[in-house]
Coordinates of C-alpha atoms in Angstrom, one line a residue:
X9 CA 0.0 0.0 0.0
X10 CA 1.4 3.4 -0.6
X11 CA 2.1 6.1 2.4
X12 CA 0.6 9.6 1.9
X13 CA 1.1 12.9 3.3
X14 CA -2.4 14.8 4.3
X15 CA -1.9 18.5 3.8
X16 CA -3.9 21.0 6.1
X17 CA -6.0 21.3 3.3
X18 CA -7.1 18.0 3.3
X19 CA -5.0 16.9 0.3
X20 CA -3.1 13.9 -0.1
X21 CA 0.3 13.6 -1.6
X22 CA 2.3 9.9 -2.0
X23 CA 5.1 9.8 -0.6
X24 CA 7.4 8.1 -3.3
X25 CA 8.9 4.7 -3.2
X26 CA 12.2 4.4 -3.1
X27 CA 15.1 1.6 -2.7
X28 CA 17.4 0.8 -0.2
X29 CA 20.6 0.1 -2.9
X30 CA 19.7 3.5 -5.4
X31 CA 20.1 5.3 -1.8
X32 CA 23.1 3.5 -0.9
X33 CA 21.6 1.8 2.8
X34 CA 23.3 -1.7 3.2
X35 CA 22.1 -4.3 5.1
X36 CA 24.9 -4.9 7.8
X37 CA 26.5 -1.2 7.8
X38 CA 23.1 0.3 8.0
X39 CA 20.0 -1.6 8.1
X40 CA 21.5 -4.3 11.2
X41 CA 22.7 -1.3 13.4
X42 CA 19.5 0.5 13.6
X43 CA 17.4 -2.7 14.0
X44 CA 19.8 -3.9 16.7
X45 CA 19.1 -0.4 18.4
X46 CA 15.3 -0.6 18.0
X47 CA 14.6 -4.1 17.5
X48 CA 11.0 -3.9 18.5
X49 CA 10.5 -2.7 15.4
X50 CA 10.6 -5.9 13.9
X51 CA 9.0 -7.5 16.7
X52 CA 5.7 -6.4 17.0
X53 CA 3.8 -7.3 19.8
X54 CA 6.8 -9.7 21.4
X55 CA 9.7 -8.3 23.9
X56 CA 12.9 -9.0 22.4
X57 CA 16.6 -8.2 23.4
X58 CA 19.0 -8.5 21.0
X59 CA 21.6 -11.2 22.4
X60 CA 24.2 -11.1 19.6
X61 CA 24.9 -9.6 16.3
X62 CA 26.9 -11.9 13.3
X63 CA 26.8 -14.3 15.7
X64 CA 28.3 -17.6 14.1
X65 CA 30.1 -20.0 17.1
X66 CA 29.2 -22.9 15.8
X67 CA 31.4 -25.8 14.5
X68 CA 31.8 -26.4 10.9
X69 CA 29.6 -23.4 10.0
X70 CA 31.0 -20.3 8.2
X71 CA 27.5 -18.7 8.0
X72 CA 26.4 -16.1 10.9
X73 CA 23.1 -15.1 12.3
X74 CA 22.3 -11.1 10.9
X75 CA 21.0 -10.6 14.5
X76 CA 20.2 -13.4 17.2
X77 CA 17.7 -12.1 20.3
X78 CA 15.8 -14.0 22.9
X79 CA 12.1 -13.2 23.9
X80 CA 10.1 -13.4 27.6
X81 CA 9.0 -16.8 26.8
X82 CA 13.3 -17.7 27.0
X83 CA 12.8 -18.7 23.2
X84 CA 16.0 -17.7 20.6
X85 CA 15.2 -15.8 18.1
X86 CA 16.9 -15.7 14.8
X87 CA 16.4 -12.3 12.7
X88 CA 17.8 -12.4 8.9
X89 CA 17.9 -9.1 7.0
X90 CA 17.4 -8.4 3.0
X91 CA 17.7 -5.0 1.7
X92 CA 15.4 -6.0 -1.2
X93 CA 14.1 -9.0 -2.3
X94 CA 13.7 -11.6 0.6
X95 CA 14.1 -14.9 -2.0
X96 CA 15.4 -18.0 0.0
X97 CA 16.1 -16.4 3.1
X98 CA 13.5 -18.5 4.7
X99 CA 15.6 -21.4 4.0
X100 CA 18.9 -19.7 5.7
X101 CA 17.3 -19.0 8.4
X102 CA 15.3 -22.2 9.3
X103 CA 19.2 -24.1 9.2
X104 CA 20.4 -21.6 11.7
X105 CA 17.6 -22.2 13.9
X106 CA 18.4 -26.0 14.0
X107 CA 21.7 -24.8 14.7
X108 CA 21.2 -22.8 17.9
X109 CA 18.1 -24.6 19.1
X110 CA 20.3 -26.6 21.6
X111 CA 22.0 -23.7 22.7
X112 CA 22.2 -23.7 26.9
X113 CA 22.1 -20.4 28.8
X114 CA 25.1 -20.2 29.8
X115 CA 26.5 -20.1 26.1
X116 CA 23.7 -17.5 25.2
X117 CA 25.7 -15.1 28.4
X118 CA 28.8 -15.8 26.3
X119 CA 27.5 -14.9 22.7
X120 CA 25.9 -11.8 24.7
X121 CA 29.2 -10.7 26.4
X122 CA 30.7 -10.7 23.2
X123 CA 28.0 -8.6 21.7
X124 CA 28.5 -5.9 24.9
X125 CA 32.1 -6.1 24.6
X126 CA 31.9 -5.4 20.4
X127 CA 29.7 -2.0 20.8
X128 CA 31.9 -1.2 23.8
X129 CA 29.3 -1.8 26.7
X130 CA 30.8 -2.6 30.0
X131 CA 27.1 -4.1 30.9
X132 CA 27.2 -7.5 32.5
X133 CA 25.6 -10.0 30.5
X134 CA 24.3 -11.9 32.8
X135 CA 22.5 -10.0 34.8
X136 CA 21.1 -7.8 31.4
X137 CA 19.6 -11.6 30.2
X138 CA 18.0 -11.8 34.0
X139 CA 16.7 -8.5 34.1
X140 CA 15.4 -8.8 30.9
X141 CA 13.6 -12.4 32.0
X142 CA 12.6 -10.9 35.3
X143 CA 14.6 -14.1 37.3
X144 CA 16.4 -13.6 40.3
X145 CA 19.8 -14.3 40.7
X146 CA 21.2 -18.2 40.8
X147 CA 17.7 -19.0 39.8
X148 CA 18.1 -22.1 37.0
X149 CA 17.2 -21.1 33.9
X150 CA 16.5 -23.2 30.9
X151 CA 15.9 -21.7 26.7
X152 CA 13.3 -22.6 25.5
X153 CA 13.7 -25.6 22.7
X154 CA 11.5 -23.6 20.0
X155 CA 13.7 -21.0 17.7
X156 CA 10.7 -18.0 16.5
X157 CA 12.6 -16.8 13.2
X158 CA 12.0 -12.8 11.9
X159 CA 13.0 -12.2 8.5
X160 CA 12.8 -8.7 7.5
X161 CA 13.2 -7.3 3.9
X162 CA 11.6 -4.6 1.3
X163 CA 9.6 -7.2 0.0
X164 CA 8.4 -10.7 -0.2
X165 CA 7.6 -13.2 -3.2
X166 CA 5.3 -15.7 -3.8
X167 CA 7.3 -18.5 -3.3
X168 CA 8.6 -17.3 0.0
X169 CA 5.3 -16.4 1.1
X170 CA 3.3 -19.6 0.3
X171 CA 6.2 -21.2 2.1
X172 CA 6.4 -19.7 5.3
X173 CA 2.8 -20.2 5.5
X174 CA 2.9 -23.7 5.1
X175 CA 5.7 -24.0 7.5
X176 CA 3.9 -21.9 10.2
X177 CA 1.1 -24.5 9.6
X178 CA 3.5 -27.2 10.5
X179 CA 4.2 -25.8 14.0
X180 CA 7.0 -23.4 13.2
X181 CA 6.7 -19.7 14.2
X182 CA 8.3 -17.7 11.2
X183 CA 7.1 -14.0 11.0
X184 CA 7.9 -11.5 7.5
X185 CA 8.5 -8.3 7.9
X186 CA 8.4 -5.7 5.1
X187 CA 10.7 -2.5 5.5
X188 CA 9.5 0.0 2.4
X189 CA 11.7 2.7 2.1
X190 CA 10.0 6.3 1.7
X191 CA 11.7 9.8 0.4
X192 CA 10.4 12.6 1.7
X193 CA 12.5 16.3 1.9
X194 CA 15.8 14.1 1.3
X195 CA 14.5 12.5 4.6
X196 CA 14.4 8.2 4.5
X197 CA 11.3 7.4 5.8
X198 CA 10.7 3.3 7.0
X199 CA 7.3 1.8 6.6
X200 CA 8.0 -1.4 9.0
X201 CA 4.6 -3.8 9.0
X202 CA 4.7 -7.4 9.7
X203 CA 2.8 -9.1 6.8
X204 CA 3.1 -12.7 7.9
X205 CA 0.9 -13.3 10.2
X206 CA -1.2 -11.0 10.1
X207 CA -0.7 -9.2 13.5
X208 CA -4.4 -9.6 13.9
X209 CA -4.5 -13.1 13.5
X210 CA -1.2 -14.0 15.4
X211 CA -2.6 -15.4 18.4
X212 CA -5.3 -17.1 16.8
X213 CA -2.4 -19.4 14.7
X214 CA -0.9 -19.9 17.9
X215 CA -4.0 -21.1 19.7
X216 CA -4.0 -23.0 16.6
X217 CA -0.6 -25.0 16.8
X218 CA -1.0 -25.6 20.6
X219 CA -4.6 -27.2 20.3
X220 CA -3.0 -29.4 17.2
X221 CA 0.1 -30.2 19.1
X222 CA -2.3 -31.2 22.0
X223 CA -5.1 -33.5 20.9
X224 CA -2.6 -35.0 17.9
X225 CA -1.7 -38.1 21.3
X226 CA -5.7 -38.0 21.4
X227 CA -6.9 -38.8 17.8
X228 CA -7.3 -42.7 18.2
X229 CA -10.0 -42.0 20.9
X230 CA -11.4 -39.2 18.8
X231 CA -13.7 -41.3 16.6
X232 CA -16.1 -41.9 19.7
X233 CA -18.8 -43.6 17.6
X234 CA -21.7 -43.2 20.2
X235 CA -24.7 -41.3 20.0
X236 CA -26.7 -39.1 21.8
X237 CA -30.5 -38.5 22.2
X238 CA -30.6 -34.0 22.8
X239 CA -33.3 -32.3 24.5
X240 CA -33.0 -28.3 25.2
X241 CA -36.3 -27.1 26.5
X242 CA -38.3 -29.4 24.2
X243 CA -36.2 -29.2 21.5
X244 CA -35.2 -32.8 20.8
X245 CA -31.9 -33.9 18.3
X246 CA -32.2 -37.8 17.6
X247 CA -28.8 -39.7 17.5
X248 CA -26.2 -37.0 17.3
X249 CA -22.7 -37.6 17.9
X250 CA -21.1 -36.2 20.8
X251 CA -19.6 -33.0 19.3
X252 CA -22.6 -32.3 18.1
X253 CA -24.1 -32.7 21.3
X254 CA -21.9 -30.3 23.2
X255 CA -21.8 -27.8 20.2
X256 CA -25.8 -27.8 20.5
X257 CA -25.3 -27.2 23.9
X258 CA -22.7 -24.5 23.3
X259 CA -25.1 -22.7 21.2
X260 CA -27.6 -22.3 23.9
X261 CA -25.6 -21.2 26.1
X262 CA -24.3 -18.5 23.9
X263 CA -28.0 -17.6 23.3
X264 CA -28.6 -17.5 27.1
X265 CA -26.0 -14.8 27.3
X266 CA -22.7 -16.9 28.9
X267 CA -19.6 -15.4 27.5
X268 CA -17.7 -17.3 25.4
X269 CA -14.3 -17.0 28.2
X270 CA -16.7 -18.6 30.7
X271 CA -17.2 -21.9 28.3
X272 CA -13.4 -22.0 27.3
X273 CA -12.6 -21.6 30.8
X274 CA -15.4 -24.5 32.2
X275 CA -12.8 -26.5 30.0
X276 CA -9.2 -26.6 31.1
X277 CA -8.4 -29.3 29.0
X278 CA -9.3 -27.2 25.7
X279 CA -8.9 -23.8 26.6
X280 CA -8.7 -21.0 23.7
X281 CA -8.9 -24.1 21.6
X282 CA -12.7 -24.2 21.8
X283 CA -13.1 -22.1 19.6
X284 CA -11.6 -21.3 16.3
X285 CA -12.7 -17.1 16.6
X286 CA -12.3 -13.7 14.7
X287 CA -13.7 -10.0 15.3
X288 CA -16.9 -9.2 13.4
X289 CA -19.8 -11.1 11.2
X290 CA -17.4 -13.1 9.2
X291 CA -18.4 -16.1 6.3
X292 CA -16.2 -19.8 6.5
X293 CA -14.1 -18.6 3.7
X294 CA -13.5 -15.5 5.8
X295 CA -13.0 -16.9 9.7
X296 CA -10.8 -19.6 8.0
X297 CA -8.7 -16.9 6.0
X298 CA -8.9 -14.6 8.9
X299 CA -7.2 -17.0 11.7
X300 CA -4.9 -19.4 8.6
X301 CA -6.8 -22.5 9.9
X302 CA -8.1 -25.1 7.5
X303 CA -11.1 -25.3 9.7
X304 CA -11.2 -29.2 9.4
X305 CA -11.2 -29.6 13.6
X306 CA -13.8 -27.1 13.5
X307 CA -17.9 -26.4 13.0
X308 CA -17.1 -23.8 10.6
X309 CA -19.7 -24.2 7.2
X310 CA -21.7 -21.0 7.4
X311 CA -24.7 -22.6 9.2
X312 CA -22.9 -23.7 11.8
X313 CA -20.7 -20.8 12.5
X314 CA -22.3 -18.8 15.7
X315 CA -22.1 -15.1 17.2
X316 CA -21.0 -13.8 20.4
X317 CA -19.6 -10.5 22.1
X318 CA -18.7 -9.1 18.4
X319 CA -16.8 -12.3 16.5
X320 CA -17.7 -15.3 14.7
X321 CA -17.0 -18.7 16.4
X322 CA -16.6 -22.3 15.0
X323 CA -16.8 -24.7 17.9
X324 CA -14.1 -27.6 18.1
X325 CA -15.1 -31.1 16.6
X326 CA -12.3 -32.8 18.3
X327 CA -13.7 -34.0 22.2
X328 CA -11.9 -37.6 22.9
X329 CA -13.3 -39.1 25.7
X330 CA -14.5 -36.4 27.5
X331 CA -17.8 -35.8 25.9
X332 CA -19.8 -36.0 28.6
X333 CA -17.3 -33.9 30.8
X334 CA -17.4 -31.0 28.3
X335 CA -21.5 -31.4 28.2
X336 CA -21.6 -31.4 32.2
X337 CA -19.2 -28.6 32.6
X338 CA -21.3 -26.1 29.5
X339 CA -24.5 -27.4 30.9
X340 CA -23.8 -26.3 34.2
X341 CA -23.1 -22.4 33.0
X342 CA -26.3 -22.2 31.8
X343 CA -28.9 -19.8 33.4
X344 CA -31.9 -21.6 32.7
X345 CA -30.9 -25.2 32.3
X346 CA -33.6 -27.7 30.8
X347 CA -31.3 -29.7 29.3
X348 CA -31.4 -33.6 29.2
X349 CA -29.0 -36.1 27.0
X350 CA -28.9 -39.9 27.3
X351 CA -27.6 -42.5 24.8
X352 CA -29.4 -43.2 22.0
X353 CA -29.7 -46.9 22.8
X354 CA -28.1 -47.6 26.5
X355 CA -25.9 -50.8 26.3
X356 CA -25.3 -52.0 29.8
X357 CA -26.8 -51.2 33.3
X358 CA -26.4 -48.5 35.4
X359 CA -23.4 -48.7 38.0
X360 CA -24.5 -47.9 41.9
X361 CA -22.3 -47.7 45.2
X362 CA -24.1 -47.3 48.6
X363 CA -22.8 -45.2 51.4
X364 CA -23.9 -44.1 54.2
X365 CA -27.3 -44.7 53.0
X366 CA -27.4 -43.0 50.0
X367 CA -27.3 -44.6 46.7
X368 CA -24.9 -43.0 44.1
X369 CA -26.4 -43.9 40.3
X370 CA -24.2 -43.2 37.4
X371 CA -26.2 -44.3 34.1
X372 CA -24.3 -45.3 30.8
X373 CA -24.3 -41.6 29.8
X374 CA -22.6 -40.9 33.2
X375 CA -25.4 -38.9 34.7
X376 CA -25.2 -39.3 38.3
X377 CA -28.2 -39.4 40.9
X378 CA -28.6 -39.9 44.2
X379 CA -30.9 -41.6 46.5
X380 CA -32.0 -41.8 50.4
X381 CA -34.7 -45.0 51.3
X382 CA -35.9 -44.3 47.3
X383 CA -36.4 -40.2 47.6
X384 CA -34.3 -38.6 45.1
X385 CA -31.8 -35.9 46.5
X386 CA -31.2 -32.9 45.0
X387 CA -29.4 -30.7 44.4
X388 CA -26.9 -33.4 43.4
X389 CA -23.9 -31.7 43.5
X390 CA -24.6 -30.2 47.4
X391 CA -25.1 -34.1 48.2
X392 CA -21.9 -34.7 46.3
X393 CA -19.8 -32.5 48.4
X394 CA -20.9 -33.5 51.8
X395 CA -20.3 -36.9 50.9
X396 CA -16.3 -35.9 49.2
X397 CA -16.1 -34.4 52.6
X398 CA -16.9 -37.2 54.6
X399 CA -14.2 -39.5 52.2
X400 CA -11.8 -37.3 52.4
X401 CA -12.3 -36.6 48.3
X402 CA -10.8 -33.7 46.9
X403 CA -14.1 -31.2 45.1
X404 CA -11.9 -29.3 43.0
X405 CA -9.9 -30.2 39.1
X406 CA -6.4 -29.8 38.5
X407 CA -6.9 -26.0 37.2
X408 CA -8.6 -25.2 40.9
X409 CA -12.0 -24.8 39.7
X410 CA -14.8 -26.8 41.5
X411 CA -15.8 -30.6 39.9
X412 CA -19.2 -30.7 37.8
X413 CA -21.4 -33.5 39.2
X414 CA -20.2 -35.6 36.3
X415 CA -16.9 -35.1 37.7
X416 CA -16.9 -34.9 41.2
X417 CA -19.5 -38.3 41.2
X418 CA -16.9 -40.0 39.8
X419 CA -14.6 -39.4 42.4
X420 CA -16.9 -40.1 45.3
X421 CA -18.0 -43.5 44.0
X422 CA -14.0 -44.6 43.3
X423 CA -13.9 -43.3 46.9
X424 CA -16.7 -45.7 48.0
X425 CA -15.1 -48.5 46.1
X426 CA -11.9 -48.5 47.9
X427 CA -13.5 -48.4 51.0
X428 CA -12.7 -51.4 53.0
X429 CA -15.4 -54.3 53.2

């Protein structure tokens, strides 16, 4: 896009394009020495120090790194520079990240004293890395296995692009950043934006890779073949899947007002990846071009996609085993709850445990009841906790929140169980 200058009288003049060559700037003499100044110019959105500059100790290796920094998240970060045209530097890069992805912190306090000692800083290393990671001193400190690569360059072909989009889809974080040079008054002007990702859409792709990352030990339990009678305050769904199920369920809650952080955060074990989610009323084509997601984990053909708090949502296919624990937890969100779901066709008999006279019920679609001498006791979950209390059962999950009745059932009647004869 071209840059403009707005004149009090509303008028709008281009700024002209230039080069970095026809104005004589060079990468290392000029271009590396005022990014290593102002590298957050490069970085949008993620603090970054700058750890070494040509750095190259490696064995059997004549190439160096243009700039090598480290982020908050203790992850390297290798920065390559073009002046012009960024063709192949992907490639460059990616072998120096394999290079220094071992690299220990102690070696990343060498490479940085040698960078203080080359620009004539009498700063001590060490303690710049630590101050910049917010860690005490003598506290251990371990990098982070994952290299993030930043190349930067006045622009960016087709080949490069398409590639670093497929390798970003692959669980690398590569990032292009395009540096147009502007004249304007004999002044160089820099547009800096980063075009890949999409700053926008940056956290969505790395919701993206995490949730991949995480259910890819989970796929042979994905293809739960059960089904699920549905019932939302008379609204009946015959035989649906499971993920059906819950994204019905999800869908009334959204219409009953919960916000969408409240469903992500009733499941821990899914998190951001509950959604797949971009600002404003959005088509498939759109969300899926929006976040760089393929969309194939996701609800996202156009009837399916849903609204909430300003963005379009797809709601996750992928559940594993814990169907029921995602309905329970959603389900119990809900304001006005008149929800019901049992197997479509129950295969085996309902387990109960007695204990101290009540009877705990859970059916084949793990709904639990409770009984006293035949009189149903509710609410269920106020039973449940008296009872964890009494067994010495813990009412809370592994993120600290309290147990659903699903959830917390389980645990009292494995309680009961091991209970001596």
């Amino acid at each position: 896009m071209a840059l403009y200058e707005m004149s009090s009288e509303n008028a709008l003049s281009p700024i002209p394009l230039t080069s970095f060559s026809s104005m004589g700037v060079y990468e290392r003499t000029h271009l590396q020495k005022a990014l290593r100044a102002q590298i957050s110019a490069i970085t949008p959105g993620v603090d970054t120090m700058v750890l070494a500059e040509e750095f190259g100790d490696w064995v059997g290796a004549n190439r160096r790194i243009d700039l090598l920094c480290l982020d908050k998240d203790r992850k390297l970060v290798v920065v390559e520079l073009k002046r012009e045209d960024g063709a192949s530097m992907e490639l460059q890069a990616i072998r120096y990240a394999a290079m220094i992805s071992a690299m220990r912190f102690e070696q990343a306090v060498e490479a940085h004293r040698k960078y203080l000692t080359s620009i004539g800083s009498t700063t001590d290393p060490e303690r710049a890395i630590r101050d910049f990671l917010e860690l005490d001193d003598g506290e251990r400190v371990e990098l982070d296995e994952e290299v993030r690569i930043v190349l930067a360059a006045a622009t960016f072909g087709t080949e490069l692009s398409t590639t670093v989009l497929w390798l970003n889809k692959q669980g690398l974080d590569l990032r292009c950043v395009q540096m147009r040079p502007h004249l304007l008054d004999g002044r160089l002007l820099l547009d800096v934006q980063q075009v890949i990702p999409l700053p926008e859409a940056a956290h969505y792709q790395v919701a993206i890779r995490e949730k991949e990352a995480q259910q890819a030990v989970a796929r042979s339990s994905e293809r739960n073949m059960t089904k699920y009678n549905l019932s939302i305050d008379g609204r009946t769904f015959a035989n649906l899947a499971g993920r059906r199920v819950i994204y019905e369920i999800i869908a009334e809650a959204l219409r009953q007002g919960v916000k969408v952080d409240a469903i992500s955060g009733a499941l821990p074990w899914k998190g951001d990846s509950t959604f797949l989610s971009a600002p404003g009323l959005l088509s498939e084509a759109q969300l899926l071009e929006r976040t760089g997601n393929p969309g194939s984990g996701y609800f996202s053909q156009d009837n399916m996609l849903l609204q909430a708090e300003g963005c379009t949502l797809a709601v996750s296919k992928r559940w594993g085993d814990q169907v029921m624990d995602a309905i329970s937890s959603i389900v119990d969100l809900l304001p006005a709850a008149n929800v019901s779901v049992e197997l479509s066709s129950p295969t085996s008999e309902p387990e109960v445990v007695a204990y101290d006279g009540f009877e705990i019920m859970q059916d084949q679609s793990t709904t639990i009841t409770i009984t006293k001498n035949g009189v149903a006791c509710t609410p269920t979950i106020r039973v449940l906790r008296d009872l964890a209390a009494k067994l010495g059962v813990e009412v809370t999950n592994g993120a600290g929140k309290d147990m659903n009745t699903r959830q917390l059932g389980a645990k009292v009647m494995e309680a009961v169980r091991a209970q001596p004869a």
